[in-house]
CSV table of C-alpha atoms in Angstrom, one decimal:
chain,number,residue,atom,x,y,z
Y,1,MET,CA,-5.9,109.1,73.6
Y,2,THR,CA,-4.7,110.4,70.2
Y,3,ILE,CA,-7.0,110.1,67.2
Y,4,ASN,CA,-4.9,107.2,65.8
Y,5,SER,CA,-5.0,105.3,69.1
Y,6,LYS,CA,-8.8,105.8,69.4
Y,7,ARG,CA,-9.2,104.5,65.9
Y,8,GLU,CA,-7.0,101.5,66.6
Y,9,TYR,CA,-9.0,100.8,69.8
Y,10,LEU,CA,-12.3,101.0,67.9
Y,11,ASP,CA,-10.9,98.7,65.2
Y,12,LEU,CA,-9.9,96.2,67.8
Y,13,ILE,CA,-13.4,96.3,69.4
Y,14,VAL,CA,-15.0,95.7,65.9
Y,15,LEU,CA,-12.7,92.8,65.3
Y,16,LEU,CA,-13.5,91.2,68.7
Y,17,ILE,CA,-17.2,91.6,68.1
Y,18,LEU,CA,-17.0,90.0,64.7
Y,19,ILE,CA,-14.9,87.1,66.0
Y,20,ILE,CA,-17.5,86.4,68.7
Y,21,VAL,CA,-20.4,86.6,66.3
Y,22,ALA,CA,-18.6,84.4,63.7
Y,23,THR,CA,-17.8,81.8,66.4
Y,24,ILE,CA,-21.4,81.7,67.6
Y,25,ILE,CA,-22.9,81.4,64.1
Y,26,SER,CA,-20.4,78.8,62.8
Y,27,HIS,CA,-20.7,76.8,66.0
Y,28,SER,CA,-24.5,76.9,66.6
Y,29,PHE,CA,-26.4,78.5,63.8
Y,30,SER,CA,-24.7,77.5,60.5
Y,31,VAL,CA,-26.0,74.9,58.1
Y,32,ASP,CA,-22.5,73.3,58.2
Y,33,SER,CA,-22.2,73.3,62.0
Y,34,LYS,CA,-23.4,69.8,62.5
Y,35,ASN,CA,-21.0,68.4,59.7
Y,36,TYR,CA,-18.0,70.1,61.3
Y,37,LYS,CA,-18.8,68.8,64.7
Y,38,GLU,CA,-19.2,65.3,63.4
Y,39,ALA,CA,-16.0,65.5,61.5
Y,40,ILE,CA,-14.1,66.8,64.6
Y,41,GLU,CA,-15.5,63.9,66.6
Y,42,VAL,CA,-14.5,61.3,64.0
Y,43,TYR,CA,-11.0,62.6,63.6
Y,44,ASN,CA,-10.5,63.1,67.3
Y,45,GLU,CA,-11.4,59.5,68.1
Y,46,THR,CA,-9.4,57.8,65.3
Y,47,SER,CA,-5.7,56.9,65.7
Y,48,TRP,CA,-2.9,59.1,64.5
Y,49,ARG,CA,-1.7,56.2,62.3
Y,50,PHE,CA,-4.6,57.0,59.9
Y,51,PHE,CA,-3.3,60.6,59.7
Y,52,PHE,CA,-2.0,60.6,56.1
Y,53,GLN,CA,-5.0,58.7,54.8
Y,54,GLN,CA,-7.3,61.2,56.4
Y,55,LEU,CA,-5.5,64.1,54.7
Y,56,ARG,CA,-7.5,63.3,51.6
Y,57,GLU,CA,-10.6,64.2,53.5
Y,58,PHE,CA,-9.6,67.0,55.9
Y,59,GLU,CA,-6.8,69.5,55.4
Y,60,LEU,CA,-3.7,69.5,57.6
Y,61,PHE,CA,-4.4,72.3,59.9
Y,62,HIS,CA,-8.0,71.3,60.6
Y,63,LEU,CA,-7.0,67.6,61.0
Y,64,ILE,CA,-4.3,68.4,63.6
Y,65,VAL,CA,-6.6,70.8,65.5
Y,66,ALA,CA,-9.4,68.2,65.5
Y,67,LYS,CA,-7.1,65.5,66.9
Y,68,LEU,CA,-5.7,67.7,69.6
Y,69,LEU,CA,-8.9,69.4,70.8
Y,70,PRO,CA,-10.8,68.1,73.8
Y,71,LEU,CA,-13.7,66.2,72.3
Y,72,ASP,CA,-16.4,68.2,74.2
Y,73,THR,CA,-15.2,71.7,73.2
Y,74,PRO,CA,-15.6,72.1,69.4
Y,75,ILE,CA,-16.3,75.8,70.0
Y,76,ILE,CA,-12.6,76.2,70.5
Y,77,TYR,CA,-12.1,75.1,66.9
Y,78,PHE,CA,-14.6,77.6,65.5
Y,79,SER,CA,-13.1,80.4,67.7
Y,80,ILE,CA,-9.5,79.6,66.4
Y,81,ILE,CA,-10.7,79.8,62.8
Y,82,ALA,CA,-12.7,83.0,63.3
Y,83,THR,CA,-9.8,84.7,65.1
Y,84,LEU,CA,-7.2,83.9,62.4
Y,85,SER,CA,-9.5,84.4,59.5
Y,86,LEU,CA,-11.0,87.8,60.5
Y,87,THR,CA,-7.7,89.2,61.8
Y,88,LEU,CA,-6.0,88.5,58.5
Y,89,LYS,CA,-9.0,89.8,56.5
Y,90,LEU,CA,-9.5,93.1,58.3
Y,91,TYR,CA,-5.8,93.9,58.4
Y,92,LEU,CA,-5.6,93.3,54.6
Y,93,PHE,CA,-8.7,95.6,54.1
Y,94,LYS,CA,-6.9,98.4,56.0
Y,95,LYS,CA,-3.7,97.8,54.0
Y,96,THR,CA,-5.3,97.7,50.5
Y,97,SER,CA,-8.7,99.2,50.3
Y,98,ARG,CA,-9.4,102.9,49.5
Y,99,SER,CA,-12.0,102.8,52.2
Y,100,PHE,CA,-11.7,100.3,55.1
Y,101,GLU,CA,-15.3,101.0,56.2
Y,102,LEU,CA,-16.9,100.4,52.7
Y,103,SER,CA,-14.9,97.2,52.2
Y,104,LEU,CA,-15.9,95.9,55.7
Y,105,LEU,CA,-19.5,96.8,55.0
Y,106,PHE,CA,-19.6,94.9,51.8
Y,107,TYR,CA,-17.9,91.9,53.3
Y,108,LEU,CA,-20.4,91.8,56.2
Y,109,ALA,CA,-23.4,91.9,53.8
Y,110,TYR,CA,-22.0,89.7,51.1
Y,111,PHE,CA,-19.5,87.2,52.5
Y,112,PHE,CA,-19.5,87.2,56.3
Y,113,VAL,CA,-22.2,84.7,57.1
Y,114,LEU,CA,-21.3,82.6,54.0
Y,115,LEU,CA,-17.6,82.4,54.8
Y,116,ASP,CA,-16.8,83.1,58.5
Y,117,GLY,CA,-20.2,81.9,59.6
Y,118,THR,CA,-20.5,78.8,57.4
Y,119,GLN,CA,-17.6,77.8,55.1
Y,120,VAL,CA,-15.0,78.4,57.8
Y,121,ARG,CA,-12.2,76.3,56.2
Y,122,VAL,CA,-12.5,78.1,52.9
Y,123,SER,CA,-12.7,81.4,54.8
Y,124,ILE,CA,-9.4,81.2,56.5
Y,125,ALA,CA,-7.8,79.8,53.3
Y,126,ILE,CA,-9.1,82.8,51.3
Y,127,SER,CA,-7.6,85.2,54.0
Y,128,ILE,CA,-4.2,83.7,53.6
Y,129,ALA,CA,-4.3,83.4,49.8
Y,130,PHE,CA,-5.3,87.0,49.3
Y,131,TRP,CA,-2.3,88.0,51.3
Y,132,GLY,CA,-0.4,86.0,48.8
Y,133,ILE,CA,-2.1,88.0,46.0
Y,134,PHE,CA,-1.2,91.2,47.7
Y,135,PHE,CA,2.5,90.2,47.7
Y,136,LEU,CA,2.1,89.2,44.1
Y,137,SER,CA,1.0,92.7,43.3
Y,138,LYS,CA,4.3,93.9,44.8
Y,139,ASN,CA,6.2,91.5,42.5
Y,140,ARG,CA,7.1,89.1,45.3
Y,141,SER,CA,6.1,86.0,43.5
Y,142,ILE,CA,7.8,83.4,45.7
Y,143,ILE,CA,6.1,84.6,48.8
Y,144,ALA,CA,2.8,84.8,46.9
Y,145,ALA,CA,3.1,81.2,45.7
Y,146,ALA,CA,4.1,80.0,49.1
Y,147,LEU,CA,1.1,81.6,50.8
Y,148,ILE,CA,-1.4,80.4,48.2
Y,149,ALA,CA,0.1,76.8,48.4
Y,150,ALA,CA,0.0,76.9,52.2
Y,151,ALA,CA,-3.6,78.1,52.2
Y,152,ALA,CA,-4.5,75.2,49.9
Y,153,LEU,CA,-2.5,72.5,51.7
Y,154,PHE,CA,-3.2,73.5,55.3
Y,155,PHE,CA,-6.7,75.0,55.0
Y,156,HIS,CA,-8.7,74.1,51.9
Y,157,TYR,CA,-7.6,72.3,48.7
Y,158,SER,CA,-9.9,74.4,46.5
Y,159,ILE,CA,-7.5,77.3,46.9
Y,160,PHE,CA,-5.1,75.6,44.4
Y,161,PHE,CA,-7.4,77.0,41.7
Y,162,LEU,CA,-6.2,80.5,42.7
Y,163,PHE,CA,-2.8,79.8,41.1
Y,164,ILE,CA,-4.5,81.1,37.9
Y,165,VAL,CA,-3.8,84.6,39.4
Y,166,PHE,CA,-0.2,84.3,38.1
Y,167,PHE,CA,-1.6,84.3,34.6
Y,168,ILE,CA,-4.2,87.0,34.9
Y,169,ARG,CA,-2.4,89.6,37.0
Y,170,LYS,CA,-1.8,92.2,34.3
Y,171,LYS,CA,-4.1,95.0,33.1
Y,172,GLU,CA,-3.4,93.9,29.5
Y,173,ILE,CA,-5.2,90.6,30.1
Y,174,THR,CA,-8.4,92.1,31.5
Y,175,LYS,CA,-10.1,92.8,28.1
Y,176,TYR,CA,-9.4,89.2,27.1
Y,177,ILE,CA,-11.0,87.8,30.2
Y,178,ILE,CA,-14.1,89.9,29.6
Y,179,PHE,CA,-14.2,88.9,25.9
Y,180,SER,CA,-13.8,85.3,26.9
Y,181,TRP,CA,-17.0,85.5,29.0
Y,182,PHE,CA,-19.0,86.5,26.0
Y,183,ILE,CA,-17.6,83.7,23.9
Y,184,LEU,CA,-18.1,81.1,26.5
Y,185,MET,CA,-21.7,82.3,27.1
Y,186,ALA,CA,-22.4,82.1,23.4
Y,187,VAL,CA,-21.0,78.6,23.1
Y,188,TRP,CA,-23.0,77.5,26.2
Y,189,LEU,CA,-26.2,78.9,24.7
Y,190,LEU,CA,-25.5,76.7,21.7
Y,191,GLY,CA,-25.6,73.7,23.9
Y,192,VAL,CA,-22.0,72.9,24.7
Y,193,ASN,CA,-21.4,71.0,28.0
Y,194,TYR,CA,-18.2,72.2,29.6
Y,195,LEU,CA,-18.5,69.7,32.5
Y,196,ALA,CA,-18.2,66.8,30.1
Y,197,PHE,CA,-14.7,68.1,29.2
Y,198,PHE,CA,-13.7,68.3,32.8
Y,199,LYS,CA,-14.9,64.8,33.5
Y,200,MET,CA,-12.7,63.6,30.6
Y,201,LEU,CA,-9.6,65.4,32.0
Y,202,LEU,CA,-10.2,64.0,35.5
Y,203,SER,CA,-10.3,60.4,34.1
Y,204,TYR,CA,-6.5,60.8,33.4
Y,205,ILE,CA,-5.7,62.0,37.0
Y,206,ASP,CA,-5.0,59.6,39.9
Y,207,PRO,CA,-8.2,59.5,42.0
Y,208,ASP,CA,-6.1,59.3,45.2
Y,209,PHE,CA,-4.7,62.8,44.5
Y,210,PHE,CA,-6.0,65.4,46.9
Y,211,GLY,CA,-9.5,66.5,46.2
Y,212,VAL,CA,-9.9,64.6,42.9
Y,213,SER,CA,-12.3,61.9,44.2
Y,214,LYS,CA,-14.5,64.6,45.7
Y,215,ILE,CA,-14.6,66.6,42.4
Y,216,LYS,CA,-15.6,63.4,40.6
Y,217,ILE,CA,-18.5,62.9,43.0
Y,218,TYR,CA,-19.7,66.4,42.3
Y,219,LEU,CA,-19.5,65.9,38.5
Y,220,GLN,CA,-21.7,62.8,38.8
Y,221,ARG,CA,-24.7,64.9,39.8
Y,222,ILE,CA,-25.0,67.4,36.9
Y,223,ASP,CA,-28.3,69.2,36.6
Y,224,PRO,CA,-29.0,69.7,32.8
Y,225,ASN,CA,-31.6,72.4,33.5
Y,226,SER,CA,-29.4,74.7,35.5
Y,227,ALA,CA,-28.3,78.2,34.3
Y,228,PRO,CA,-25.0,80.0,34.9
Y,229,TYR,CA,-26.4,83.3,36.1
Y,230,SER,CA,-29.1,84.9,38.2
Y,231,LEU,CA,-30.1,88.5,37.7
Y,232,GLN,CA,-27.8,89.5,40.6
Y,233,PHE,CA,-24.8,88.0,38.9
Y,234,LEU,CA,-25.6,89.6,35.6
Y,235,LEU,CA,-26.0,93.0,37.3
Y,236,LEU,CA,-22.7,92.5,39.1
Y,237,PHE,CA,-20.9,91.5,35.9
Y,238,PHE,CA,-21.9,94.4,33.8
Y,239,SER,CA,-21.6,97.0,36.6
Y,240,SER,CA,-18.0,95.6,37.2
Y,241,ILE,CA,-17.2,96.3,33.5
Y,242,CYS,CA,-18.5,99.9,33.9
Y,243,VAL,CA,-16.6,100.5,37.1
Y,244,TYR,CA,-13.4,99.1,35.7
Y,245,ASN,CA,-13.6,101.1,32.5
Y,246,ARG,CA,-14.3,104.3,34.5
Y,247,TYR,CA,-11.3,104.0,36.8
Y,248,LYS,CA,-8.8,101.7,34.9
Y,249,ASN,CA,-6.3,104.5,34.5
Y,250,VAL,CA,-6.0,105.0,38.3
Y,251,LEU,CA,-6.0,101.4,39.5
Y,252,ASN,CA,-3.0,100.1,41.4
Y,253,ASP,CA,-1.6,96.6,40.7
Y,254,PHE,CA,-3.5,94.9,43.5
Y,255,GLU,CA,-6.8,96.5,42.3
Y,256,VAL,CA,-6.2,95.3,38.7
Y,257,ILE,CA,-5.7,91.8,40.0
Y,258,CYS,CA,-8.9,92.0,42.0
Y,259,PHE,CA,-10.9,93.1,39.0
Y,260,ASN,CA,-9.4,90.3,36.9
Y,261,LEU,CA,-10.4,87.8,39.6
Y,262,VAL,CA,-13.9,89.1,39.7
Y,263,PHE,CA,-14.3,88.9,35.9
Y,264,PHE,CA,-12.8,85.4,36.0
Y,265,SER,CA,-15.3,84.3,38.6
Y,266,PHE,CA,-18.1,84.8,36.0
Y,267,ILE,CA,-16.2,82.6,33.6
Y,268,ILE,CA,-16.2,79.9,36.3
Y,269,LEU,CA,-20.0,80.3,36.6
Y,270,VAL,CA,-20.3,79.5,32.9
Y,271,ILE,CA,-18.0,76.5,32.6
Y,272,PHE,CA,-19.2,74.8,35.8
Y,273,THR,CA,-22.9,75.3,34.9
Y,274,GLY,CA,-24.8,72.2,36.0
Y,275,GLU,CA,-22.9,71.5,39.2
Y,276,SER,CA,-23.9,74.2,41.7
Y,277,VAL,CA,-21.4,73.2,44.5
Y,278,LEU,CA,-18.3,73.6,42.3
Y,279,GLN,CA,-19.8,76.5,40.4
Y,280,ASN,CA,-20.5,78.5,43.5
Y,281,ARG,CA,-17.5,77.5,45.7
Y,282,LEU,CA,-14.9,78.2,43.0
Y,283,SER,CA,-16.5,81.4,41.7
Y,284,GLU,CA,-16.7,82.7,45.3
Y,285,ILE,CA,-13.0,82.3,45.8
Y,286,TYR,CA,-12.3,84.6,42.8
Y,287,ARG,CA,-15.2,86.9,43.5
Y,288,PHE,CA,-13.9,87.7,46.9
Y,289,GLY,CA,-11.6,90.2,45.2
Y,290,ILE,CA,-14.6,92.6,44.9
Y,291,VAL,CA,-14.3,93.3,48.7
Y,292,PHE,CA,-11.1,95.2,48.1
Y,293,ILE,CA,-12.4,97.3,45.2
Y,294,PHE,CA,-15.9,97.9,46.4
Y,295,PRO,CA,-15.1,101.6,47.3
Y,296,LEU,CA,-14.8,102.2,43.5
Y,297,TYR,CA,-18.3,100.8,43.0
Y,298,TYR,CA,-19.5,103.3,45.6
Y,299,LYS,CA,-17.6,106.1,43.9
Y,300,PHE,CA,-19.0,105.1,40.6
Y,301,ILE,CA,-22.6,105.5,41.8
Y,302,LEU,CA,-21.6,108.8,43.6
Y,303,ASP,CA,-20.2,110.2,40.3
Y,304,ILE,CA,-23.6,109.5,38.7
Y,305,THR,CA,-25.9,110.7,41.5
Y,306,HIS,CA,-23.7,113.5,42.8
Y,307,ARG,CA,-25.6,113.0,46.1
Y,308,ASP,CA,-23.9,111.2,49.0
Y,309,TRP,CA,-27.3,110.4,50.7
Y,310,LEU,CA,-28.7,108.9,47.5
Y,311,THR,CA,-25.6,106.8,46.9
Y,312,LYS,CA,-25.8,105.5,50.5
Y,313,ALA,CA,-29.4,104.7,50.0
Y,314,ILE,CA,-28.8,102.8,46.8
Y,315,ILE,CA,-25.9,100.8,48.3
Y,316,ALA,CA,-27.9,100.1,51.4
Y,317,THR,CA,-30.8,98.8,49.4
Y,318,LEU,CA,-28.7,96.5,47.3
Y,319,LEU,CA,-26.7,95.1,50.2
Y,320,ILE,CA,-29.8,94.6,52.5
Y,321,GLY,CA,-31.7,93.0,49.6
Y,322,TYR,CA,-28.8,90.6,48.9
Y,323,PHE,CA,-28.4,89.7,52.6
Y,324,PHE,CA,-32.1,89.1,53.0
Y,325,TYR,CA,-32.4,86.9,49.8
Y,326,TYR,CA,-29.1,85.0,49.8
Y,327,VAL,CA,-28.5,84.7,53.5
Y,328,VAL,CA,-31.8,84.8,55.4
Y,329,LEU,CA,-34.1,83.2,52.8
Y,330,ALA,CA,-31.4,80.9,51.6
Y,331,GLY,CA,-31.2,79.4,55.1
Y,332,LEU,CA,-27.5,80.0,55.8
Y,333,ILE,CA,-28.5,80.6,59.4
Y,334,VAL,CA,-30.7,78.0,61.1
Y,335,ILE,CA,-32.2,77.5,64.5
Y,336,PRO,CA,-30.7,74.4,66.2
Y,337,ASN,CA,-32.9,71.3,66.3
Y,338,GLN,CA,-35.4,72.8,63.9
């Protein structure tokens, strides 16, 4: 074997292992596993004449698969999602990241269990949508729009919110996104309720439109005592500003878009404060961009420490700490029947 063929073989082994692990977690150990299985059973047993009515509840791809699957084999559904989602993600990591290994490491610690192990519909939608963003960075706007729209219509309606990327794709807009965060935070601290504004806007939209009724349900359970940020998010926001300013002159167009999406994710955390489901779900879609630029965070720490072993120790500590607190203690993985 040549060096390249050995590397490709190893990459394939890693992909297969991750697909198997994601399938097992999402089928048997995820907090959402039971809900998915129940949904598959319901849609499998109902007539096709309710198909268009059910599209308001379950996106096209998932609804078709649920209706076609043998009822006693939901694991096939989870394996299909894992295969498509992870193949698209890992290939995009290789195509765009300065370090495939670092991007994969960050993804495994930060997003793997949350997305490919739990929120599987969102996970595959994000995989397709970020391919669209990659094409947008190459000025292929029609393909980009088609992929983002397909990701939303076929896999998860929340991806429609990613169309904001067409307005925040340029480096010139980055400083305004960052500045907006400070303004929005100051206004929120003065007591302004952004969710009330969104409830007013939704009152003018047809409740039968895809996803509107579900959003309205979320907005009925606002927690007035919630806060937009944890220490983790504040650390990530300010470190992102530092990394961006350090390397902004050497960023390619795709990396600029990813930074802008990461910064915009913190704006989402502010304006949806009080409704944790919308706050987290929407911000995660934008924050996924950090996977592709994570090697720059590693380089930033390395430029400060000048010691590779110390940089690795710092990164390992942060990622292990995050995984333990936000995955293990948060209960994303559960023992069946417990």
